[in-house]
Tab-separated table of C-alpha atoms and ligand atoms in Angstrom:
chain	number	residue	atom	x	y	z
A	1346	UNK	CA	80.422	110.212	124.092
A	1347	UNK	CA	84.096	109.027	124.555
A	1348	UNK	CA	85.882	106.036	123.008
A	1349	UNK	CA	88.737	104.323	124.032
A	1350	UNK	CA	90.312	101.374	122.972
A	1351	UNK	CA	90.095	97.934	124.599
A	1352	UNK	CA	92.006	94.783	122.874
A	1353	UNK	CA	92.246	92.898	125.991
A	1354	UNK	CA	88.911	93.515	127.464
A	1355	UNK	CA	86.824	90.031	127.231
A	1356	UNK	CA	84.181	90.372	124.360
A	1357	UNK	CA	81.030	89.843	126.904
A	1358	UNK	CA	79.787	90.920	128.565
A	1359	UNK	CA	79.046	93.764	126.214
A	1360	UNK	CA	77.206	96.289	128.392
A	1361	UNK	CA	78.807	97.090	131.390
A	1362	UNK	CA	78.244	99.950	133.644
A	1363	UNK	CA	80.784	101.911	136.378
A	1364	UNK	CA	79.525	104.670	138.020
A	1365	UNK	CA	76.927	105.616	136.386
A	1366	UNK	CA	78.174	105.684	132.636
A	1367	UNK	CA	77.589	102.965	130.450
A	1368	UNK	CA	79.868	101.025	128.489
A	1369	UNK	CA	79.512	98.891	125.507
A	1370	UNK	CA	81.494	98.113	122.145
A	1371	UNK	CA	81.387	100.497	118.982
A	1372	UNK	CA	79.571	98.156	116.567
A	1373	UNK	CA	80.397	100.034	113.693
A	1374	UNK	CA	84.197	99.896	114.373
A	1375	UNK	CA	84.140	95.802	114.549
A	1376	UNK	CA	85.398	93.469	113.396
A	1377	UNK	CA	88.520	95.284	113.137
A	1378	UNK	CA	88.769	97.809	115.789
A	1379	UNK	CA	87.129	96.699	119.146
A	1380	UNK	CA	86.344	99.969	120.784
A	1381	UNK	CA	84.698	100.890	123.716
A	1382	UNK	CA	81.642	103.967	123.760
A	1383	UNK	CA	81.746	105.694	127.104
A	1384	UNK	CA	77.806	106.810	127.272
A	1385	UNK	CA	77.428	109.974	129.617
A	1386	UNK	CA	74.074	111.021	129.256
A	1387	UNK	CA	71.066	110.368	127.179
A	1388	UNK	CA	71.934	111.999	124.154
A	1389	UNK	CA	75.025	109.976	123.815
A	1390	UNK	CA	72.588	106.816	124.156
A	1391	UNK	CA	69.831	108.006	121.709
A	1392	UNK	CA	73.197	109.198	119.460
A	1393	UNK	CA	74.459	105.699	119.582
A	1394	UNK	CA	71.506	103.679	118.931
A	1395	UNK	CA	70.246	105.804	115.564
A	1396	UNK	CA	73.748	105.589	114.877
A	1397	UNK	CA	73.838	101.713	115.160
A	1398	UNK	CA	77.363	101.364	117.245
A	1399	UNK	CA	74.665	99.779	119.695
A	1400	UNK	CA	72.475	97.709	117.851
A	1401	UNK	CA	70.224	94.256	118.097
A	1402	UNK	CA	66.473	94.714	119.500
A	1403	UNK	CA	67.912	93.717	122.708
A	1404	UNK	CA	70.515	95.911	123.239
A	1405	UNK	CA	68.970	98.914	121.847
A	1406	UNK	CA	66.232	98.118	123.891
A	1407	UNK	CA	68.955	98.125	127.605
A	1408	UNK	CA	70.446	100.922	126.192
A	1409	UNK	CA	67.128	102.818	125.714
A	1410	UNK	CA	66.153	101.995	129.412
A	1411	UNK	CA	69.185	103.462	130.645
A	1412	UNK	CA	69.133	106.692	128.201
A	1413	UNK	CA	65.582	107.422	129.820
A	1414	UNK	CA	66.971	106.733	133.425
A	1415	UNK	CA	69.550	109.558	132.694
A	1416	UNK	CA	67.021	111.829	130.701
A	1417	UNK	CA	64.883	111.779	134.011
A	1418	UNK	CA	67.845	112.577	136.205
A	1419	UNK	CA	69.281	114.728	133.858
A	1420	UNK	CA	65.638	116.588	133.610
A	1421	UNK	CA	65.237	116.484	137.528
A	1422	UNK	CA	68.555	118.001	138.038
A	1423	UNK	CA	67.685	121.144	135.923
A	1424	UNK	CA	63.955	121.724	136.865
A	1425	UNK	CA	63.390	119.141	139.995
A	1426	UNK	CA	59.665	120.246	140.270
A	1427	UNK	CA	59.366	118.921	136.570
A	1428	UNK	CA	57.563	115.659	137.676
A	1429	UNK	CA	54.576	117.439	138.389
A	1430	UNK	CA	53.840	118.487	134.662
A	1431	UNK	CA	51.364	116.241	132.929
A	1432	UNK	CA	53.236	114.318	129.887
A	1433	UNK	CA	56.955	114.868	131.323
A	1434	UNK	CA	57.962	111.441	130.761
A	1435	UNK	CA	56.064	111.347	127.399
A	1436	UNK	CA	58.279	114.491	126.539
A	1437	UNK	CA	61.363	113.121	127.607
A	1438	UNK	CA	61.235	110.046	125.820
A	1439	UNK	CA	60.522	111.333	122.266
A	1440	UNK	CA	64.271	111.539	121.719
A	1441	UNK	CA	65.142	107.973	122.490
A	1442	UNK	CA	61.851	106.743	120.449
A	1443	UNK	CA	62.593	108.221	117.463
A	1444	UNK	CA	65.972	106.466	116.946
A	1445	UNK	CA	64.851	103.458	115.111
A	1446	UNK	CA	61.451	102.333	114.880
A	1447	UNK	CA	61.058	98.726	114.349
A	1448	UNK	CA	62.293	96.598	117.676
A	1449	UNK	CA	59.634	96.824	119.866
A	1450	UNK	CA	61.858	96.209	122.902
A	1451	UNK	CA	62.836	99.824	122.838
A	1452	UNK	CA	59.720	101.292	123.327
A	1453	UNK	CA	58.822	98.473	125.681
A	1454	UNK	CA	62.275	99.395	127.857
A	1455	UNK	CA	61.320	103.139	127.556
A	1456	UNK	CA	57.761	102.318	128.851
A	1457	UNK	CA	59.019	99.965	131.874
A	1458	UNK	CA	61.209	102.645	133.005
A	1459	UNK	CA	58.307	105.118	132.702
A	1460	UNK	CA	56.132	103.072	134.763
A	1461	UNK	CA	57.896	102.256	137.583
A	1462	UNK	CA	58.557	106.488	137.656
A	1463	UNK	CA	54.824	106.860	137.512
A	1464	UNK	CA	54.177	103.628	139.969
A	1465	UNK	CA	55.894	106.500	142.585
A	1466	UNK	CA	53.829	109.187	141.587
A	1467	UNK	CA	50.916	107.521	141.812
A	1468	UNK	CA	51.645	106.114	145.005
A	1469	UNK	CA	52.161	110.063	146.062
A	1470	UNK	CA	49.458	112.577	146.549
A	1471	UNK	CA	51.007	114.691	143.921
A	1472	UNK	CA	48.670	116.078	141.095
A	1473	UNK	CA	49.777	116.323	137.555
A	1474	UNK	CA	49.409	119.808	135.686
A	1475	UNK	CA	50.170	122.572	133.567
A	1476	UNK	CA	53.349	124.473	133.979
A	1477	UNK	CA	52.592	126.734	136.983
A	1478	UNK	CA	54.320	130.460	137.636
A	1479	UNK	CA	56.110	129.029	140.360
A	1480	UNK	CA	56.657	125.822	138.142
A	1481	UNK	CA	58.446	128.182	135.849
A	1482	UNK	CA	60.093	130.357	138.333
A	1483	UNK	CA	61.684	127.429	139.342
A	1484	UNK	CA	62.960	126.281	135.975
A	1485	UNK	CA	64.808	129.575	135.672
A	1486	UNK	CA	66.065	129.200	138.996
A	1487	UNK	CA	67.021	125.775	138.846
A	1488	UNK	CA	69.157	126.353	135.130
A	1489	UNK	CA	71.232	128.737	136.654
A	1490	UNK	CA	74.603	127.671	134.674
A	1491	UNK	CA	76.471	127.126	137.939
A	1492	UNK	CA	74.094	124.160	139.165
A	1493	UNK	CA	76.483	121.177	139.588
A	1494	UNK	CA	76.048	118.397	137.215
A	1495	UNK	CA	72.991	116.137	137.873
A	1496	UNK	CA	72.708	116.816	141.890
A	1497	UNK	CA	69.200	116.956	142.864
A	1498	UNK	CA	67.674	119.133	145.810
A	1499	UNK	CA	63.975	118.244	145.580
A	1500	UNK	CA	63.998	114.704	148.096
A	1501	UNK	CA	61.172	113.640	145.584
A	1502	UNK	CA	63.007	114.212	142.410
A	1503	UNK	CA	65.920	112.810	143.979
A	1504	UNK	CA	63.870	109.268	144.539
A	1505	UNK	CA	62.233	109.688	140.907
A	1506	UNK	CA	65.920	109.488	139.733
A	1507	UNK	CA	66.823	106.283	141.615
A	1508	UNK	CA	63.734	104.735	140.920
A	1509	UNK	CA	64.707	105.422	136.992
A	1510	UNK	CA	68.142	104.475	137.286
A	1511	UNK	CA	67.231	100.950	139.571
A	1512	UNK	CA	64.673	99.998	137.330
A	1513	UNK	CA	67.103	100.597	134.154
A	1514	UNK	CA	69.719	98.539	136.318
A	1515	UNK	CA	66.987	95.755	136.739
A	1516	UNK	CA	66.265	95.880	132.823
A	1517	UNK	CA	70.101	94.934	131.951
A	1518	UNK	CA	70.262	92.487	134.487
A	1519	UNK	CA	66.815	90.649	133.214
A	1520	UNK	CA	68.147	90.368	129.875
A	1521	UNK	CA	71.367	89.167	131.069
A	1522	UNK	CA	69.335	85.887	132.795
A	1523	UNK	CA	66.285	86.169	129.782
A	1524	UNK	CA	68.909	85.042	127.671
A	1525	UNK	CA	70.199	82.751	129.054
A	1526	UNK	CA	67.169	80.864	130.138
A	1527	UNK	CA	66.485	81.174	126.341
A	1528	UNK	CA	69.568	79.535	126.067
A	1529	UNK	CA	68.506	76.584	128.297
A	1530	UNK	CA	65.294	76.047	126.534
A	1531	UNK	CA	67.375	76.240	122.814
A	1532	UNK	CA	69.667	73.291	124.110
A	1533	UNK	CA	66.616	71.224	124.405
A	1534	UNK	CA	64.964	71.892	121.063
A	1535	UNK	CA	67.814	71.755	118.989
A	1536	UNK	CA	69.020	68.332	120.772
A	1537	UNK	CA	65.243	67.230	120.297
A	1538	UNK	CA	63.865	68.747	116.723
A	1539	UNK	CA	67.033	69.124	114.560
A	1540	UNK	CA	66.878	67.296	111.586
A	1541	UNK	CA	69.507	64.188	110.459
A	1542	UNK	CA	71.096	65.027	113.329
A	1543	UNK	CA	73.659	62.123	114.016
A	1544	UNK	CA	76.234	61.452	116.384
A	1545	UNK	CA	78.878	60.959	113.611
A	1546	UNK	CA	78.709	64.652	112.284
A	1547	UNK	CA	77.955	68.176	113.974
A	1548	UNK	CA	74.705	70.151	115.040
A	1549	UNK	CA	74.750	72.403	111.308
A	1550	UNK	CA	73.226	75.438	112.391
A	1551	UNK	CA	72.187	78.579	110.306
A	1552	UNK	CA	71.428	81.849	111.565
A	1553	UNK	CA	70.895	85.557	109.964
A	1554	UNK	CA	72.119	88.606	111.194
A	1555	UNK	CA	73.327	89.010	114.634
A	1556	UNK	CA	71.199	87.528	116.775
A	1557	UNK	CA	74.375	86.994	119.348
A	1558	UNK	CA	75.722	88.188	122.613
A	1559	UNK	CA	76.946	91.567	120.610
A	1560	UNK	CA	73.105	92.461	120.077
A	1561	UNK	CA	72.640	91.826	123.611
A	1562	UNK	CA	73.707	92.634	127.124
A	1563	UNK	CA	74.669	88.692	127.137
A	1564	UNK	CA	74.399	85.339	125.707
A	1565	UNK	CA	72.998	86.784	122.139
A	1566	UNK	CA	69.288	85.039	122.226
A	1567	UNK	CA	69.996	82.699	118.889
A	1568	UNK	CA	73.776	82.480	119.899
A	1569	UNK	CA	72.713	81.311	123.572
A	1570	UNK	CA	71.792	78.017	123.507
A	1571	UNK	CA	74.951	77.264	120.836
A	1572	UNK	CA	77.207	79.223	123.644
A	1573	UNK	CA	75.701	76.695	125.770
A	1574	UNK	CA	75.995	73.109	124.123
A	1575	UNK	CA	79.529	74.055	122.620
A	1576	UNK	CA	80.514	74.672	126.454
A	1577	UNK	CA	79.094	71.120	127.588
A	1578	UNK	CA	81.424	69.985	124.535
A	1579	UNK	CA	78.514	68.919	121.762
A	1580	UNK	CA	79.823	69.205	118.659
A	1581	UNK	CA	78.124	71.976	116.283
A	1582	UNK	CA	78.733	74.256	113.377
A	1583	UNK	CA	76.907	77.211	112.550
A	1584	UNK	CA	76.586	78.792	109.079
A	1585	UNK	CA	76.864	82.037	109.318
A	1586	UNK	CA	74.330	84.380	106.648
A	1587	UNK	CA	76.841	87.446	105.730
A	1588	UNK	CA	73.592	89.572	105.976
A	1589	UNK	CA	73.985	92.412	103.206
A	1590	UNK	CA	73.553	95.207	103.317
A	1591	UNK	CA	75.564	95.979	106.715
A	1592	UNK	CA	76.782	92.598	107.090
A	1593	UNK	CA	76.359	91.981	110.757
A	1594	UNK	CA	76.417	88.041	110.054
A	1595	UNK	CA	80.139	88.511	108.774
A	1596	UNK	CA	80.861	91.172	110.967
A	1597	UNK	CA	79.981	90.534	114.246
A	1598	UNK	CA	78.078	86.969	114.232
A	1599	UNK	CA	81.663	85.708	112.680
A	1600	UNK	CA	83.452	87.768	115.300
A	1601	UNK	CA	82.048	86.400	118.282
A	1602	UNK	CA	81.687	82.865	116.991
A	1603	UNK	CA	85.563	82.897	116.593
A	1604	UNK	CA	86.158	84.685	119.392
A	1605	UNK	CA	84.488	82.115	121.260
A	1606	UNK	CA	85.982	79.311	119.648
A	1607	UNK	CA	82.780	77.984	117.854
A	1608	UNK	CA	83.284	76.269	114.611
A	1609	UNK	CA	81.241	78.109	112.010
A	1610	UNK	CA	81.563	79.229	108.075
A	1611	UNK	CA	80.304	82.650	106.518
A	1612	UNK	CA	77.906	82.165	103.689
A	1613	UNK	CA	76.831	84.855	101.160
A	1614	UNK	CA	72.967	85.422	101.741
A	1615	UNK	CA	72.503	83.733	99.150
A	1616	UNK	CA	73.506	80.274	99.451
A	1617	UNK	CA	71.630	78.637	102.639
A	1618	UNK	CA	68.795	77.108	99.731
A	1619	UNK	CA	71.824	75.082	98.413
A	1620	UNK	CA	72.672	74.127	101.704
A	1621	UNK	CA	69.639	73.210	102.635
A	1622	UNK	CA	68.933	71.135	99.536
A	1623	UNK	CA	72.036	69.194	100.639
A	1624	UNK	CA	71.157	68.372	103.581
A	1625	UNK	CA	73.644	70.581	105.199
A	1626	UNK	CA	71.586	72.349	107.808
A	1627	UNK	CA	69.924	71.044	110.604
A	1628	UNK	CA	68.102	73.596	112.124
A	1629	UNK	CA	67.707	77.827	111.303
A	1630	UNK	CA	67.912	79.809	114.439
A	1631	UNK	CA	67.111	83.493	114.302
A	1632	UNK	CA	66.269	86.437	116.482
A	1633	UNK	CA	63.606	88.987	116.271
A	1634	UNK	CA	62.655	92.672	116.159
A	1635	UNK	CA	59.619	92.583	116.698
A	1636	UNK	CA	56.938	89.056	117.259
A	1637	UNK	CA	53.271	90.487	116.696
A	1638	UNK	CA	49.693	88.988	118.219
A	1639	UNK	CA	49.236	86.687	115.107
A	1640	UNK	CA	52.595	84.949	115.765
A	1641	UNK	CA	54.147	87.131	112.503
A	1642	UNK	CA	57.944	87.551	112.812
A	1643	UNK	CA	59.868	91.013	112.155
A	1644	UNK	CA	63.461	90.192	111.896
A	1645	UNK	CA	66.662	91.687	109.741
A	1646	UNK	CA	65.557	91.542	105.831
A	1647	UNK	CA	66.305	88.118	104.521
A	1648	UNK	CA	64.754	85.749	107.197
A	1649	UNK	CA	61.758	85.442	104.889
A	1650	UNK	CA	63.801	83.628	102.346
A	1651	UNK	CA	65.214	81.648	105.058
A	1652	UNK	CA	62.070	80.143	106.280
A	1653	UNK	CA	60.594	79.730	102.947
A	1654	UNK	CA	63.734	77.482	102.122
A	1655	UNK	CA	63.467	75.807	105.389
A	1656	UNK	CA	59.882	74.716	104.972
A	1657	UNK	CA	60.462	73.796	101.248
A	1658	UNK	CA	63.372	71.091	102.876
A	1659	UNK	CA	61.567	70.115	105.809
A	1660	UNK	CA	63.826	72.035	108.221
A	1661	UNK	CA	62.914	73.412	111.410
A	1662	UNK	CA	63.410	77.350	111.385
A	1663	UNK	CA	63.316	78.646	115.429
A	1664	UNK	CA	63.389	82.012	116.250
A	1665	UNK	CA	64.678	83.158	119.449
A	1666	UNK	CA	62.159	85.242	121.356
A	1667	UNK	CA	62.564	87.504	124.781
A	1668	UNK	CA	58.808	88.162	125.919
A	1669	UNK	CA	59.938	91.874	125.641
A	1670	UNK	CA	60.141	91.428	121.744
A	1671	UNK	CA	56.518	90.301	121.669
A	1672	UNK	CA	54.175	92.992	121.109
A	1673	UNK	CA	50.574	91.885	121.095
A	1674	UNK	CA	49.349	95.318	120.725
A	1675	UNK	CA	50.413	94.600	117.284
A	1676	UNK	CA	48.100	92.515	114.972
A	1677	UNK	CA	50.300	91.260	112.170
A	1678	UNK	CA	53.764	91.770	110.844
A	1679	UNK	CA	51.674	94.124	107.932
A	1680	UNK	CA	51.041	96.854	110.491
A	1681	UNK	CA	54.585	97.050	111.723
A	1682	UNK	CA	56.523	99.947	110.660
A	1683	UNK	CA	59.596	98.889	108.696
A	1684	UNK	CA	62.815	100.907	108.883
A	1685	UNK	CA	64.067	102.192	105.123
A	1686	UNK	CA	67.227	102.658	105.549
A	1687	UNK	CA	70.111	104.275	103.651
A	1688	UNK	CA	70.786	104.004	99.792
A	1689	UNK	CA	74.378	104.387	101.045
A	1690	UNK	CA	74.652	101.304	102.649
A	1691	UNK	CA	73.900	99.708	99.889
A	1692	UNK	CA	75.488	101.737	97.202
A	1693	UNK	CA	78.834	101.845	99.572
A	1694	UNK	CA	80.549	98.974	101.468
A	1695	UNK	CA	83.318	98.950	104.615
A	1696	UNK	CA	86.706	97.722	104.698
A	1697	UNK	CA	90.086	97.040	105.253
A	1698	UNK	CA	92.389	97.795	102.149
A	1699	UNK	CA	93.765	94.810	100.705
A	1700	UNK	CA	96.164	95.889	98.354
A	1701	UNK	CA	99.739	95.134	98.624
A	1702	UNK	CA	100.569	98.472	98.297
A	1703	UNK	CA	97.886	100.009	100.805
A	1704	UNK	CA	99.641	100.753	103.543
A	1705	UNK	CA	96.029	102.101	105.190
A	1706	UNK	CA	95.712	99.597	108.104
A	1707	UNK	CA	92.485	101.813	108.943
A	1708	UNK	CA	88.887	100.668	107.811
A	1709	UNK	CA	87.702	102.468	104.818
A	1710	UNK	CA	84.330	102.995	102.267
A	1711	UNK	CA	84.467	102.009	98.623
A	1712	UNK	CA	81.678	102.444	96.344
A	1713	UNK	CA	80.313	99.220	94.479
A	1714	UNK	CA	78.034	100.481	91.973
A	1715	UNK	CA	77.571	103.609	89.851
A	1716	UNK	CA	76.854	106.889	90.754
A	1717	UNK	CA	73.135	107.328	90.862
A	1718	UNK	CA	71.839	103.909	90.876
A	1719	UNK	CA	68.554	104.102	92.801
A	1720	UNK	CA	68.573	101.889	95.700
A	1721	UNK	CA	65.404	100.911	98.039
A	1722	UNK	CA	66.645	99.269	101.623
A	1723	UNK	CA	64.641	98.068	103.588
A	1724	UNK	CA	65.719	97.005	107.466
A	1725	UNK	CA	64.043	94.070	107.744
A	1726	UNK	CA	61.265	91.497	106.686
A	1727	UNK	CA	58.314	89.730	108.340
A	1728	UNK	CA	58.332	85.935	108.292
A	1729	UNK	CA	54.490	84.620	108.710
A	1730	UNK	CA	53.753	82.451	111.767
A	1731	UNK	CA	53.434	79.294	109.008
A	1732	UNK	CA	56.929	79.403	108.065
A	1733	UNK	CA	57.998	79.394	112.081
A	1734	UNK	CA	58.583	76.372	114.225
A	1735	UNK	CA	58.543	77.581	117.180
A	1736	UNK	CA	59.332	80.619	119.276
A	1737	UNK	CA	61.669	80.038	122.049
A	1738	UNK	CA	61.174	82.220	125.277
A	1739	UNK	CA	62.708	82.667	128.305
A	1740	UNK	CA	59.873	80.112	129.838
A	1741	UNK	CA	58.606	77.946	127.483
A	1742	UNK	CA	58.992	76.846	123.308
A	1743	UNK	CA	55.658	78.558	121.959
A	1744	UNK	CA	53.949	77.932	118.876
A	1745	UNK	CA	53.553	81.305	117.263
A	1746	UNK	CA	49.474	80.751	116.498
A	1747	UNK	CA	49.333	80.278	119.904
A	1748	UNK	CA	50.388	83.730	121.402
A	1749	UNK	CA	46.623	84.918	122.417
A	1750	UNK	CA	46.588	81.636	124.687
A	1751	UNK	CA	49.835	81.779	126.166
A	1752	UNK	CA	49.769	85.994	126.809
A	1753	UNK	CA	45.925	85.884	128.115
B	2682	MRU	O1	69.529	96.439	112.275
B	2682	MRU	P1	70.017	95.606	113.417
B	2682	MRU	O2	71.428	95.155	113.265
B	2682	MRU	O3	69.727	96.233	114.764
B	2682	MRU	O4	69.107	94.299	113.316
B	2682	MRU	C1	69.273	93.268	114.241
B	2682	MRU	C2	68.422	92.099	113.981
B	2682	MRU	O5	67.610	92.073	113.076
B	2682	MRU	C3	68.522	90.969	114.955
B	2682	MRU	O6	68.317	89.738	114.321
B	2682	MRU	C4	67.438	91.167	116.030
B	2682	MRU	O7	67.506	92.452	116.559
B	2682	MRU	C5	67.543	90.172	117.102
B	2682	MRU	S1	68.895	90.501	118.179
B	2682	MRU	C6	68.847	89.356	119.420
C-alpha cells in the first residue's frame, strides 16, 4: 500500500479507481493530513479496512468487493486451474471477512462478487473437486517466481477475473447512485416530518458518527439528502455528535460538512438531550451497520441514547438505510456480533500539539487517563425498531416493523 499526498484533490468522490488500483483517503490521517492509500492488491484492502483508514459500512463494504475481485485474479494468476476446487472462493474470502465483523455490507459485497464468479461456473460444465495431481502439478508450475504479475493463461480463469473485477466495478458504481437516491428520498422526509420546522430559522439536524460521503464511495447516506437541500439553497444546520471514542463526528463528519460549506456545530456526545429539550433539533439522521429482520438498528455506539432522547421530545430519529445494510438473515439486533474494540482508543486520544512552544506540526497520541485503568469499548449499539422513524432506502421510506412485508 502506497500513500501520497493530495491537498488539492476534491474531497469526493472518495473511491476512485485508475488502472486497476484503488484509491481512497487515509481516514486515520484526517482531519489534518488528507492522504491518499494507493490499494494494489487484496491484502492492502483487507490491511486497510481492519485498520480503519477505510471505514463506514459502505465503504468497507466497496472496498471489500474490490479486495475479493483482486484476491480472485491474484489467485487465478498463480494457480489458474484453482476455480475448479470446491470452496475456492470460500477460502479466498476468509481474509477480507475477518477484518471487522459488524457491517453486514461487507460480507454482502464479498458474497455478490462471489456469486456472479459462481453464476459463470455454473453456467459451465465444469465440476467442482478436490485438489487433483494434475491440479497440484499445476500449482507448482504455475508459482514459478518468474510468472509476470497477475497475467492469466487459462481463457477461463482469465473471464473468472473480469467477471470479479466488473462486478466489483458495478458494486462502487451502485452505491455511488444508492446514495444518492437515498438522498432524494431524505429531501422529502425531512421537508415533510421535521419538527417546528419554520421558514424563519434552519432545518437543525443531528447526526452520529460519520454517516457521510467519507464512509462512502459518494453522497455519505445521512449526509446525502443535506448535500442535496443545501445545494437547492434550503437553509439547514446540522449538529454534529463528536462520537468518542474515535471521534469520526469531529473528525471527518466536521471535515466534510466544512469542506462543503454546510453550516453545522460539533457537540460533545453528550449534549444532543439538552438540545433536544430546547427545541433545538428538528430531526436525528443516522446511518447503519447493520438493519436486522425485526427492524433493530446496529449503528456506531451512542445512537441508542440518541433515539431514546428523540422519542422522549417527540423528535423524529431517521436512519439512513442502503438495502445492502439490511440483513434479514438476522433476527434481532441481540444476535448481531458487536465489535470490542481497543482499550487504547479509549485510554489514548489523537492530536495536533497545541502548545505555543510545540513546534510538532505532526498529529500525535496523548494518554488521558492512568496507566491501567480497565476500559470495555464497544463499536457500536443497537437501537430497537420502536425508537426508529423510519428507514430511508434507496426506493422507498420503510417502517422498520415492516421489513418482512417489504423484503418478501
Ligand atoms: O467504526 P466505523 O467508523 O466504521 O463506524 C461507522 C458507522 O457506525 C456509521 O454510522 C455506519 O457505518 C454508517 S456509514 C454510512
Amino acid at each position: 500500500m502506497t500513500s501520497i499526498s493530495m491537498t488539492t484533490k476534491p474531497l469526493r468522490p472518495t473511491l476512485w479507481i485508475e488502472q486497476r488500483q484503488v484509491f481512497t483517503w487515509d481516514q486515520t490521517r484526517l482531519p489534518f493530513e488528507r492522504e491518499v492509500i494507493c490499494l494494489e492488491n487484496s491484502q492492502d484492502c483487507a490491511r486497510a479496512i481492519a485498520g480503519m483508514q477505510v471505514r463506514g459500512a459502505p465503504l468497507i463494504g466497496a472496498v471489500a468487493a474490490l479486495g475479493m475481485a483482486m484476491a480472485i485474479r491474484e489467485a487465478l494468476a498463480k494457480h489458474p486451474g484453482c476455480y475448479r476446487e470446491a470452496g475456492w472462493l470460500e477460502s479466498l474470502a476468509k481474509a477480507l471477512l475477518a477484518t471487522r465483523p459488524t457491517a453486514v455490507n461487507l460480507a454482502w459485497a464479498v458474497g455478490q462478487v462471489s456469486a456472479s464468479v459462481n453464476a459463470i461456473l455454473q453456467a459451465s460444465t465444469i465440476d467442482q473437486e478436490p485438489p487433483t495431481e494434475e491440479l497440484k502439478a499445476d500449482r507448482v508450475a504455475y508459482s514459478r517466481p518468474n510468472r509476470p504479475g497477475n497475467a492469466i493463461a487459462d481463457s477461463m480463469a482469465s473471464a473468472l477475473a473480469e467477471q470479479a473485477w466488473q462486478r466489483a466495478l458495478d458494486l462502487v458504481d451502485d452505491d455511488r447512485n444508492c446514495n444518492a437516491a437515498i438522498g432524494m428520498q431524505t429531501q422529502h422526509v425531512l421537508l415533510k416530518h421535521a419538527r417546528g420546522q419554520t421558514a424563519s430559522r434552519p432545518l437543525q439536524i443531528l447526526t452520529h458518527c460519520n454517516a457521510g460521503a467519507l464512509a462512502t464511495v459518494d453522497w455519505g447516506t445521512a449526509t446525502a439528502g443535506i448535500y442535496q437541500l443545501h445545494a437547492q439553497g434550503i437553509a439547514l444546520h446540522v449538529w454534529v455528535d463528536e462520537t468518542r471514542p474515535r471521534n469520526q463526528g469531529a473528525s471527518l463528519t466536521a471535515y466534510e460538512l466544512a469542506d462543503a460549506g454546510i453550516p453545522h456545530t460539533v457537540i460533545a456526545d453528550n449534549a444532543g438531550g439538552l438540545l433536544m429539550m430546547r427545541g433545538l433539533v428538528d430531526a436525528v439522521m443516522v446511518g447503519c451497520d447493520r438493519v436486522c429482520a425485526n427492524g433493530d438498528v446496529v449503528n456506531k455506539i451512542g445512537t441508542y441514547l440518541k433515539a431514546l432522547a428523540a422519542k422522549a421530545h417527540g423528535i423524529p430519529f431517521w436512519v439512513a438505510c442502503p438495502a445492502s445494510s439490511i440483513d434479514m438473515s438476522c433476527p434481532s439486533g441481540m444476535d448481531v456480533n458487536i465489535e470490542e474494540r481497543s482499550a487504547l482508543e479509549l485510554s489514548q486520544i489523537r492530536g495536533l500539539p497545541v502548545h505555543p512552544q510545540q513546534t510538532l506540526r505532526q498529529p500525535i497520541l496523548v494518554k488521558i487517563m492512568q496507566e491501567g485503568q480497565i476500559c470495555y469499548n464497544p463499536g457500536f449499539d443497537i437501537t430497537p425498531a420502536a425508537l426508529v422513524s423510519g428507514l430511508i432506502t434507496e426506493h422507498a421510506l420503510i417502517n422498520p416493523f415492516k421489513l418482512r412485508e417489504a423484503f418478501a
